[in-house]
Amino acid sequence: MSDIVYLNGEYMPLSEARIPVLDRGFIFGDGVYEVIPVYSRNPFRLPEHLARFRRSHDAIRLANPFSDEEWTGLVDELIARNAGEDQSIYLQVTRGVAKRDHAFPSNTQPTVFGMSNLLTTPAKEAIENGVAAITANDFRWLKCDVKSTSLLGNCLLRQAAADAGALEVVMFRDGHLTEGSSSNVFVVADDTIFAPPKDNLVLPGITYDVVIELAQRHRLPCRIGPVSEEAVRNADEIWVTSSTKEVLAVTTLDGRPVGNGKPGPVFRRMHQLYQEFKRTVMRQAA
Ligand code: PLP
């Protein structure tokens, strides 16, 4: 857990960070956030994360309190003040403190918070054997492209997976794949990678973009478009991707094996490409 956090202009020990109970983040989940992986003390894809953060602010009509340069300075400072070569930087902005009323308050200062956690990427065992997932109906709202702190739907779905001893939940809406509770989902059939489009029903994952860029660069067949529930259930491979999970193979879905029940060859290639890409980017940043 973070030793030193940022709260409203100050760096302080986590144990000293306090917000008033009327903060709209606490009362309504009225805020947006970002999670940025840090490898060897270098933030990965920071401009892309900050661009998504800007879009999240715009989507909820919240003025972004900082420029990208200022956010970059804050991220660098959090990395410097916390231990760990590999960290996960969490940034959150809420609409601030105001008398409880659903309509937006006028002239309220946003609450700005940042912390660092140690980055725990998947264990070797999970990479080599894959993980379990369950399926569920995606009952969340229709603005899943916004990285909002209102995550109750995602929490309920993730807990359903945890109750079933699974790592993630693969969701369907109207017969089509959307995403996981905290990851994007890809499938492979006949050596082709399929991904749902980045519309309002999924979070536009930064890792999703990296995976698609790598597939294109290395000429792995890849198609972006609606993926039917049937296609997922009959897939040779299923992957989940996120900044902290990177690329992970799902090897059982609702207790049944995916393909032959082992991480498939396209996953193994993509996992290798992702690790190489990460190392190259970090070497350039160092
Ligand atoms: N989808 C959801 C709902 C998420 O919460 C996340 C990340 O936490 C992702 C997808 C993956 O996004 P990223 O690759 O930017 O971490």
JSON list of N, CA and C in Angstrom, two decimals, residues 211-265:
[
{"chain": "A", "resi": 211, "resn": "VAL", "atom": "N", "xyz": [-2.42, -4.50, -27.38]},
{"chain": "A", "resi": 211, "resn": "VAL", "atom": "CA", "xyz": [-2.57, -5.85, -27.95]},
{"chain": "A", "resi": 211, "resn": "VAL", "atom": "C", "xyz": [-2.91, -5.76, -29.44]},
{"chain": "A", "resi": 212, "resn": "ILE", "atom": "N", "xyz": [-3.81, -4.84, -29.79]},
{"chain": "A", "resi": 212, "resn": "ILE", "atom": "CA", "xyz": [-4.18, -4.72, -31.21]},
{"chain": "A", "resi": 212, "resn": "ILE", "atom": "C", "xyz": [-3.01, -4.17, -32.04]},
{"chain": "A", "resi": 213, "resn": "GLU", "atom": "N", "xyz": [-2.29, -3.21, -31.48]},
{"chain": "A", "resi": 213, "resn": "GLU", "atom": "CA", "xyz": [-1.11, -2.69, -32.19]},
{"chain": "A", "resi": 213, "resn": "GLU", "atom": "C", "xyz": [-0.09, -3.81, -32.43]},
{"chain": "A", "resi": 214, "resn": "LEU", "atom": "N", "xyz": [0.13, -4.63, -31.39]},
{"chain": "A", "resi": 214, "resn": "LEU", "atom": "CA", "xyz": [1.13, -5.71, -31.53]},
{"chain": "A", "resi": 214, "resn": "LEU", "atom": "C", "xyz": [0.66, -6.74, -32.56]},
{"chain": "A", "resi": 215, "resn": "ALA", "atom": "N", "xyz": [-0.65, -7.05, -32.54]},
{"chain": "A", "resi": 215, "resn": "ALA", "atom": "CA", "xyz": [-1.18, -8.02, -33.51]},
{"chain": "A", "resi": 215, "resn": "ALA", "atom": "C", "xyz": [-0.95, -7.48, -34.92]},
{"chain": "A", "resi": 216, "resn": "GLN", "atom": "N", "xyz": [-1.24, -6.19, -35.13]},
{"chain": "A", "resi": 216, "resn": "GLN", "atom": "CA", "xyz": [-1.08, -5.62, -36.47]},
{"chain": "A", "resi": 216, "resn": "GLN", "atom": "C", "xyz": [0.38, -5.58, -36.89]},
{"chain": "A", "resi": 217, "resn": "ARG", "atom": "N", "xyz": [1.24, -5.15, -35.94]},
{"chain": "A", "resi": 217, "resn": "ARG", "atom": "CA", "xyz": [2.67, -5.03, -36.26]},
{"chain": "A", "resi": 217, "resn": "ARG", "atom": "C", "xyz": [3.28, -6.38, -36.61]},
{"chain": "A", "resi": 218, "resn": "HIS", "atom": "N", "xyz": [2.81, -7.44, -35.95]},
{"chain": "A", "resi": 218, "resn": "HIS", "atom": "CA", "xyz": [3.40, -8.77, -36.16]},
{"chain": "A", "resi": 218, "resn": "HIS", "atom": "C", "xyz": [2.54, -9.65, -37.05]},
{"chain": "A", "resi": 219, "resn": "ARG", "atom": "N", "xyz": [1.60, -9.02, -37.72]},
{"chain": "A", "resi": 219, "resn": "ARG", "atom": "CA", "xyz": [0.76, -9.69, -38.73]},
{"chain": "A", "resi": 219, "resn": "ARG", "atom": "C", "xyz": [0.02, -10.91, -38.19]},
{"chain": "A", "resi": 220, "resn": "LEU", "atom": "N", "xyz": [-0.51, -10.76, -36.97]},
{"chain": "A", "resi": 220, "resn": "LEU", "atom": "CA", "xyz": [-1.40, -11.79, -36.45]},
{"chain": "A", "resi": 220, "resn": "LEU", "atom": "C", "xyz": [-2.81, -11.38, -36.86]},
{"chain": "A", "resi": 221, "resn": "PRO", "atom": "N", "xyz": [-3.55, -12.23, -37.55]},
{"chain": "A", "resi": 221, "resn": "PRO", "atom": "CA", "xyz": [-4.88, -11.82, -38.00]},
{"chain": "A", "resi": 221, "resn": "PRO", "atom": "C", "xyz": [-5.75, -11.37, -36.83]},
{"chain": "A", "resi": 222, "resn": "CYS", "atom": "N", "xyz": [-6.37, -10.21, -37.00]},
{"chain": "A", "resi": 222, "resn": "CYS", "atom": "CA", "xyz": [-7.11, -9.61, -35.89]},
{"chain": "A", "resi": 222, "resn": "CYS", "atom": "C", "xyz": [-8.32, -8.86, -36.45]},
{"chain": "A", "resi": 223, "resn": "ARG", "atom": "N", "xyz": [-9.49, -9.12, -35.89]},
{"chain": "A", "resi": 223, "resn": "ARG", "atom": "CA", "xyz": [-10.70, -8.43, -36.37]},
{"chain": "A", "resi": 223, "resn": "ARG", "atom": "C", "xyz": [-11.43, -7.78, -35.20]},
{"chain": "A", "resi": 224, "resn": "ILE", "atom": "N", "xyz": [-11.78, -6.52, -35.43]},
{"chain": "A", "resi": 224, "resn": "ILE", "atom": "CA", "xyz": [-12.54, -5.80, -34.41]},
{"chain": "A", "resi": 224, "resn": "ILE", "atom": "C", "xyz": [-13.98, -5.69, -34.87]},
{"chain": "A", "resi": 225, "resn": "GLY", "atom": "N", "xyz": [-14.90, -6.16, -34.06]},
{"chain": "A", "resi": 225, "resn": "GLY", "atom": "CA", "xyz": [-16.32, -6.12, -34.43]},
{"chain": "A", "resi": 225, "resn": "GLY", "atom": "C", "xyz": [-17.10, -6.89, -33.39]},
{"chain": "A", "resi": 226, "resn": "PRO", "atom": "N", "xyz": [-18.44, -6.84, -33.47]},
{"chain": "A", "resi": 226, "resn": "PRO", "atom": "CA", "xyz": [-19.25, -7.55, -32.48]},
{"chain": "A", "resi": 226, "resn": "PRO", "atom": "C", "xyz": [-18.86, -9.03, -32.41]},
{"chain": "A", "resi": 227, "resn": "VAL", "atom": "N", "xyz": [-18.76, -9.54, -31.19]},
{"chain": "A", "resi": 227, "resn": "VAL", "atom": "CA", "xyz": [-18.41, -10.95, -30.98]},
{"chain": "A", "resi": 227, "resn": "VAL", "atom": "C", "xyz": [-19.60, -11.61, -30.29]},
{"chain": "A", "resi": 228, "resn": "SER", "atom": "N", "xyz": [-20.19, -12.61, -30.93]},
{"chain": "A", "resi": 228, "resn": "SER", "atom": "CA", "xyz": [-21.40, -13.22, -30.37]},
{"chain": "A", "resi": 228, "resn": "SER", "atom": "C", "xyz": [-21.05, -14.10, -29.15]},
{"chain": "A", "resi": 229, "resn": "GLU", "atom": "N", "xyz": [-22.07, -14.28, -28.31]},
{"chain": "A", "resi": 229, "resn": "GLU", "atom": "CA", "xyz": [-21.88, -15.16, -27.15]},
{"chain": "A", "resi": 229, "resn": "GLU", "atom": "C", "xyz": [-21.49, -16.56, -27.62]},
{"chain": "A", "resi": 230, "resn": "GLU", "atom": "N", "xyz": [-22.10, -16.99, -28.72]},
{"chain": "A", "resi": 230, "resn": "GLU", "atom": "CA", "xyz": [-21.78, -18.32, -29.25]},
{"chain": "A", "resi": 230, "resn": "GLU", "atom": "C", "xyz": [-20.30, -18.42, -29.63]},
{"chain": "A", "resi": 231, "resn": "ALA", "atom": "N", "xyz": [-19.79, -17.33, -30.26]},
{"chain": "A", "resi": 231, "resn": "ALA", "atom": "CA", "xyz": [-18.37, -17.33, -30.66]},
{"chain": "A", "resi": 231, "resn": "ALA", "atom": "C", "xyz": [-17.47, -17.44, -29.43]},
{"chain": "A", "resi": 232, "resn": "VAL", "atom": "N", "xyz": [-17.87, -16.79, -28.34]},
{"chain": "A", "resi": 232, "resn": "VAL", "atom": "CA", "xyz": [-17.05, -16.87, -27.11]},
{"chain": "A", "resi": 232, "resn": "VAL", "atom": "C", "xyz": [-17.10, -18.29, -26.57]},
{"chain": "A", "resi": 233, "resn": "ARG", "atom": "N", "xyz": [-18.30, -18.85, -26.53]},
{"chain": "A", "resi": 233, "resn": "ARG", "atom": "CA", "xyz": [-18.43, -20.19, -25.93]},
{"chain": "A", "resi": 233, "resn": "ARG", "atom": "C", "xyz": [-17.74, -21.27, -26.77]},
{"chain": "A", "resi": 234, "resn": "ASN", "atom": "N", "xyz": [-17.54, -21.00, -28.08]},
{"chain": "A", "resi": 234, "resn": "ASN", "atom": "CA", "xyz": [-16.87, -22.00, -28.93]},
{"chain": "A", "resi": 234, "resn": "ASN", "atom": "C", "xyz": [-15.43, -21.62, -29.26]},
{"chain": "A", "resi": 235, "resn": "ALA", "atom": "N", "xyz": [-14.92, -20.57, -28.61]},
{"chain": "A", "resi": 235, "resn": "ALA", "atom": "CA", "xyz": [-13.59, -20.06, -28.98]},
{"chain": "A", "resi": 235, "resn": "ALA", "atom": "C", "xyz": [-12.49, -21.07, -28.67]},
{"chain": "A", "resi": 236, "resn": "ASP", "atom": "N", "xyz": [-11.41, -20.99, -29.44]},
{"chain": "A", "resi": 236, "resn": "ASP", "atom": "CA", "xyz": [-10.22, -21.82, -29.15]},
{"chain": "A", "resi": 236, "resn": "ASP", "atom": "C", "xyz": [-9.47, -21.23, -27.95]},
{"chain": "A", "resi": 237, "resn": "GLU", "atom": "N", "xyz": [-9.50, -19.89, -27.86]},
{"chain": "A", "resi": 237, "resn": "GLU", "atom": "CA", "xyz": [-8.80, -19.20, -26.76]},
{"chain": "A", "resi": 237, "resn": "GLU", "atom": "C", "xyz": [-9.64, -18.02, -26.31]},
{"chain": "A", "resi": 238, "resn": "ILE", "atom": "N", "xyz": [-9.54, -17.71, -25.04]},
{"chain": "A", "resi": 238, "resn": "ILE", "atom": "CA", "xyz": [-10.12, -16.46, -24.51]},
{"chain": "A", "resi": 238, "resn": "ILE", "atom": "C", "xyz": [-9.02, -15.79, -23.70]},
{"chain": "A", "resi": 239, "resn": "TRP", "atom": "N", "xyz": [-8.88, -14.47, -23.87]},
{"chain": "A", "resi": 239, "resn": "TRP", "atom": "CA", "xyz": [-7.89, -13.73, -23.09]},
{"chain": "A", "resi": 239, "resn": "TRP", "atom": "C", "xyz": [-8.59, -12.60, -22.34]},
{"chain": "A", "resi": 240, "resn": "VAL", "atom": "N", "xyz": [-8.03, -12.21, -21.20]},
{"chain": "A", "resi": 240, "resn": "VAL", "atom": "CA", "xyz": [-8.42, -10.96, -20.56]},
{"chain": "A", "resi": 240, "resn": "VAL", "atom": "C", "xyz": [-7.18, -10.06, -20.54]},
{"chain": "A", "resi": 241, "resn": "THR", "atom": "N", "xyz": [-7.41, -8.75, -20.70]},
{"chain": "A", "resi": 241, "resn": "THR", "atom": "CA", "xyz": [-6.29, -7.81, -20.70]},
{"chain": "A", "resi": 241, "resn": "THR", "atom": "C", "xyz": [-6.59, -6.63, -19.79]},
{"chain": "A", "resi": 242, "resn": "SER", "atom": "N", "xyz": [-5.58, -6.18, -19.07]},
{"chain": "A", "resi": 242, "resn": "SER", "atom": "CA", "xyz": [-5.69, -4.92, -18.32]},
{"chain": "A", "resi": 242, "resn": "SER", "atom": "C", "xyz": [-4.29, -4.49, -17.93]},
{"chain": "A", "resi": 243, "resn": "SER", "atom": "N", "xyz": [-4.20, -3.27, -17.41]},
{"chain": "A", "resi": 243, "resn": "SER", "atom": "CA", "xyz": [-2.89, -2.72, -17.04]},
{"chain": "A", "resi": 243, "resn": "SER", "atom": "C", "xyz": [-2.20, -3.57, -15.99]},
{"chain": "A", "resi": 244, "resn": "THR", "atom": "N", "xyz": [-2.96, -4.21, -15.10]},
{"chain": "A", "resi": 244, "resn": "THR", "atom": "CA", "xyz": [-2.32, -5.02, -14.06]},
{"chain": "A", "resi": 244, "resn": "THR", "atom": "C", "xyz": [-2.30, -6.51, -14.43]},
{"chain": "A", "resi": 245, "resn": "LYS", "atom": "N", "xyz": [-3.30, -6.99, -15.19]},
{"chain": "A", "resi": 245, "resn": "LYS", "atom": "CA", "xyz": [-3.29, -8.40, -15.59]},
{"chain": "A", "resi": 245, "resn": "LYS", "atom": "C", "xyz": [-2.43, -8.61, -16.84]},
{"chain": "A", "resi": 246, "resn": "GLU", "atom": "N", "xyz": [-2.13, -7.49, -17.54]},
{"chain": "A", "resi": 246, "resn": "GLU", "atom": "CA", "xyz": [-1.43, -7.56, -18.83]},
{"chain": "A", "resi": 246, "resn": "GLU", "atom": "C", "xyz": [-2.26, -8.43, -19.77]},
{"chain": "A", "resi": 247, "resn": "VAL", "atom": "N", "xyz": [-1.73, -9.58, -20.25]},
{"chain": "A", "resi": 247, "resn": "VAL", "atom": "CA", "xyz": [-2.53, -10.46, -21.08]},
{"chain": "A", "resi": 247, "resn": "VAL", "atom": "C", "xyz": [-2.56, -11.81, -20.39]},
{"chain": "A", "resi": 248, "resn": "LEU", "atom": "N", "xyz": [-3.76, -12.30, -20.10]},
{"chain": "A", "resi": 248, "resn": "LEU", "atom": "CA", "xyz": [-3.89, -13.58, -19.39]},
{"chain": "A", "resi": 248, "resn": "LEU", "atom": "C", "xyz": [-4.86, -14.48, -20.15]},
{"chain": "A", "resi": 249, "resn": "ALA", "atom": "N", "xyz": [-4.56, -15.77, -20.19]},
{"chain": "A", "resi": 249, "resn": "ALA", "atom": "CA", "xyz": [-5.46, -16.70, -20.87]},
{"chain": "A", "resi": 249, "resn": "ALA", "atom": "C", "xyz": [-6.53, -17.19, -19.89]},
{"chain": "A", "resi": 250, "resn": "VAL", "atom": "N", "xyz": [-7.77, -17.24, -20.36]},
{"chain": "A", "resi": 250, "resn": "VAL", "atom": "CA", "xyz": [-8.86, -17.86, -19.59]},
{"chain": "A", "resi": 250, "resn": "VAL", "atom": "C", "xyz": [-8.93, -19.31, -20.08]},
{"chain": "A", "resi": 251, "resn": "THR", "atom": "N", "xyz": [-8.74, -20.24, -19.18]},
{"chain": "A", "resi": 251, "resn": "THR", "atom": "CA", "xyz": [-8.71, -21.63, -19.63]},
{"chain": "A", "resi": 251, "resn": "THR", "atom": "C", "xyz": [-9.92, -22.45, -19.18]},
{"chain": "A", "resi": 252, "resn": "THR", "atom": "N", "xyz": [-10.72, -21.88, -18.26]},
{"chain": "A", "resi": 252, "resn": "THR", "atom": "CA", "xyz": [-12.04, -22.50, -18.04]},
{"chain": "A", "resi": 252, "resn": "THR", "atom": "C", "xyz": [-13.09, -21.40, -18.00]},
{"chain": "A", "resi": 253, "resn": "LEU", "atom": "N", "xyz": [-14.21, -21.66, -18.67]},
{"chain": "A", "resi": 253, "resn": "LEU", "atom": "CA", "xyz": [-15.32, -20.71, -18.68]},
{"chain": "A", "resi": 253, "resn": "LEU", "atom": "C", "xyz": [-16.53, -21.45, -18.13]},
{"chain": "A", "resi": 254, "resn": "ASP", "atom": "N", "xyz": [-17.08, -20.95, -17.05]},
{"chain": "A", "resi": 254, "resn": "ASP", "atom": "CA", "xyz": [-18.20, -21.62, -16.35]},
{"chain": "A", "resi": 254, "resn": "ASP", "atom": "C", "xyz": [-17.84, -23.08, -16.05]},
{"chain": "A", "resi": 255, "resn": "GLY", "atom": "N", "xyz": [-16.59, -23.30, -15.70]},
{"chain": "A", "resi": 255, "resn": "GLY", "atom": "CA", "xyz": [-16.15, -24.63, -15.30]},
{"chain": "A", "resi": 255, "resn": "GLY", "atom": "C", "xyz": [-15.82, -25.56, -16.47]},
{"chain": "A", "resi": 256, "resn": "ARG", "atom": "N", "xyz": [-16.06, -25.13, -17.70]},
{"chain": "A", "resi": 256, "resn": "ARG", "atom": "CA", "xyz": [-15.74, -25.97, -18.86]},
{"chain": "A", "resi": 256, "resn": "ARG", "atom": "C", "xyz": [-14.43, -25.50, -19.50]},
{"chain": "A", "resi": 257, "resn": "PRO", "atom": "N", "xyz": [-13.62, -26.43, -20.02]},
{"chain": "A", "resi": 257, "resn": "PRO", "atom": "CA", "xyz": [-12.35, -26.00, -20.61]},
{"chain": "A", "resi": 257, "resn": "PRO", "atom": "C", "xyz": [-12.54, -25.13, -21.85]},
{"chain": "A", "resi": 258, "resn": "VAL", "atom": "N", "xyz": [-11.69, -24.15, -22.00]},
{"chain": "A", "resi": 258, "resn": "VAL", "atom": "CA", "xyz": [-11.66, -23.34, -23.23]},
{"chain": "A", "resi": 258, "resn": "VAL", "atom": "C", "xyz": [-10.62, -23.99, -24.14]},
{"chain": "A", "resi": 259, "resn": "GLY", "atom": "N", "xyz": [-11.01, -24.35, -25.36]},
{"chain": "A", "resi": 259, "resn": "GLY", "atom": "CA", "xyz": [-10.10, -25.09, -26.26]},
{"chain": "A", "resi": 259, "resn": "GLY", "atom": "C", "xyz": [-9.69, -26.38, -25.57]},
{"chain": "A", "resi": 260, "resn": "ASN", "atom": "N", "xyz": [-8.37, -26.60, -25.49]},
{"chain": "A", "resi": 260, "resn": "ASN", "atom": "CA", "xyz": [-7.91, -27.84, -24.83]},
{"chain": "A", "resi": 260, "resn": "ASN", "atom": "C", "xyz": [-7.64, -27.63, -23.34]},
{"chain": "A", "resi": 261, "resn": "GLY", "atom": "N", "xyz": [-8.09, -26.47, -22.83]},
{"chain": "A", "resi": 261, "resn": "GLY", "atom": "CA", "xyz": [-7.94, -26.22, -21.39]},
{"chain": "A", "resi": 261, "resn": "GLY", "atom": "C", "xyz": [-6.59, -25.70, -20.98]},
{"chain": "A", "resi": 262, "resn": "LYS", "atom": "N", "xyz": [-5.75, -25.41, -21.99]},
{"chain": "A", "resi": 262, "resn": "LYS", "atom": "CA", "xyz": [-4.40, -24.83, -21.72]},
{"chain": "A", "resi": 262, "resn": "LYS", "atom": "C", "xyz": [-4.29, -23.50, -22.47]},
{"chain": "A", "resi": 263, "resn": "PRO", "atom": "N", "xyz": [-3.45, -22.58, -22.00]},
{"chain": "A", "resi": 263, "resn": "PRO", "atom": "CA", "xyz": [-3.25, -21.35, -22.78]},
{"chain": "A", "resi": 263, "resn": "PRO", "atom": "C", "xyz": [-2.81, -21.71, -24.21]},
{"chain": "A", "resi": 264, "resn": "GLY", "atom": "N", "xyz": [-3.45, -21.11, -25.20]},
{"chain": "A", "resi": 264, "resn": "GLY", "atom": "CA", "xyz": [-3.22, -21.51, -26.59]},
{"chain": "A", "resi": 264, "resn": "GLY", "atom": "C", "xyz": [-2.00, -20.86, -27.21]},
{"chain": "A", "resi": 265, "resn": "PRO", "atom": "N", "xyz": [-1.67, -21.28, -28.43]},
{"chain": "A", "resi": 265, "resn": "PRO", "atom": "CA", "xyz": [-0.46, -20.76, -29.10]},
{"chain": "A", "resi": 265, "resn": "PRO", "atom": "C", "xyz": [-0.54, -19.27, -29.43]}
]
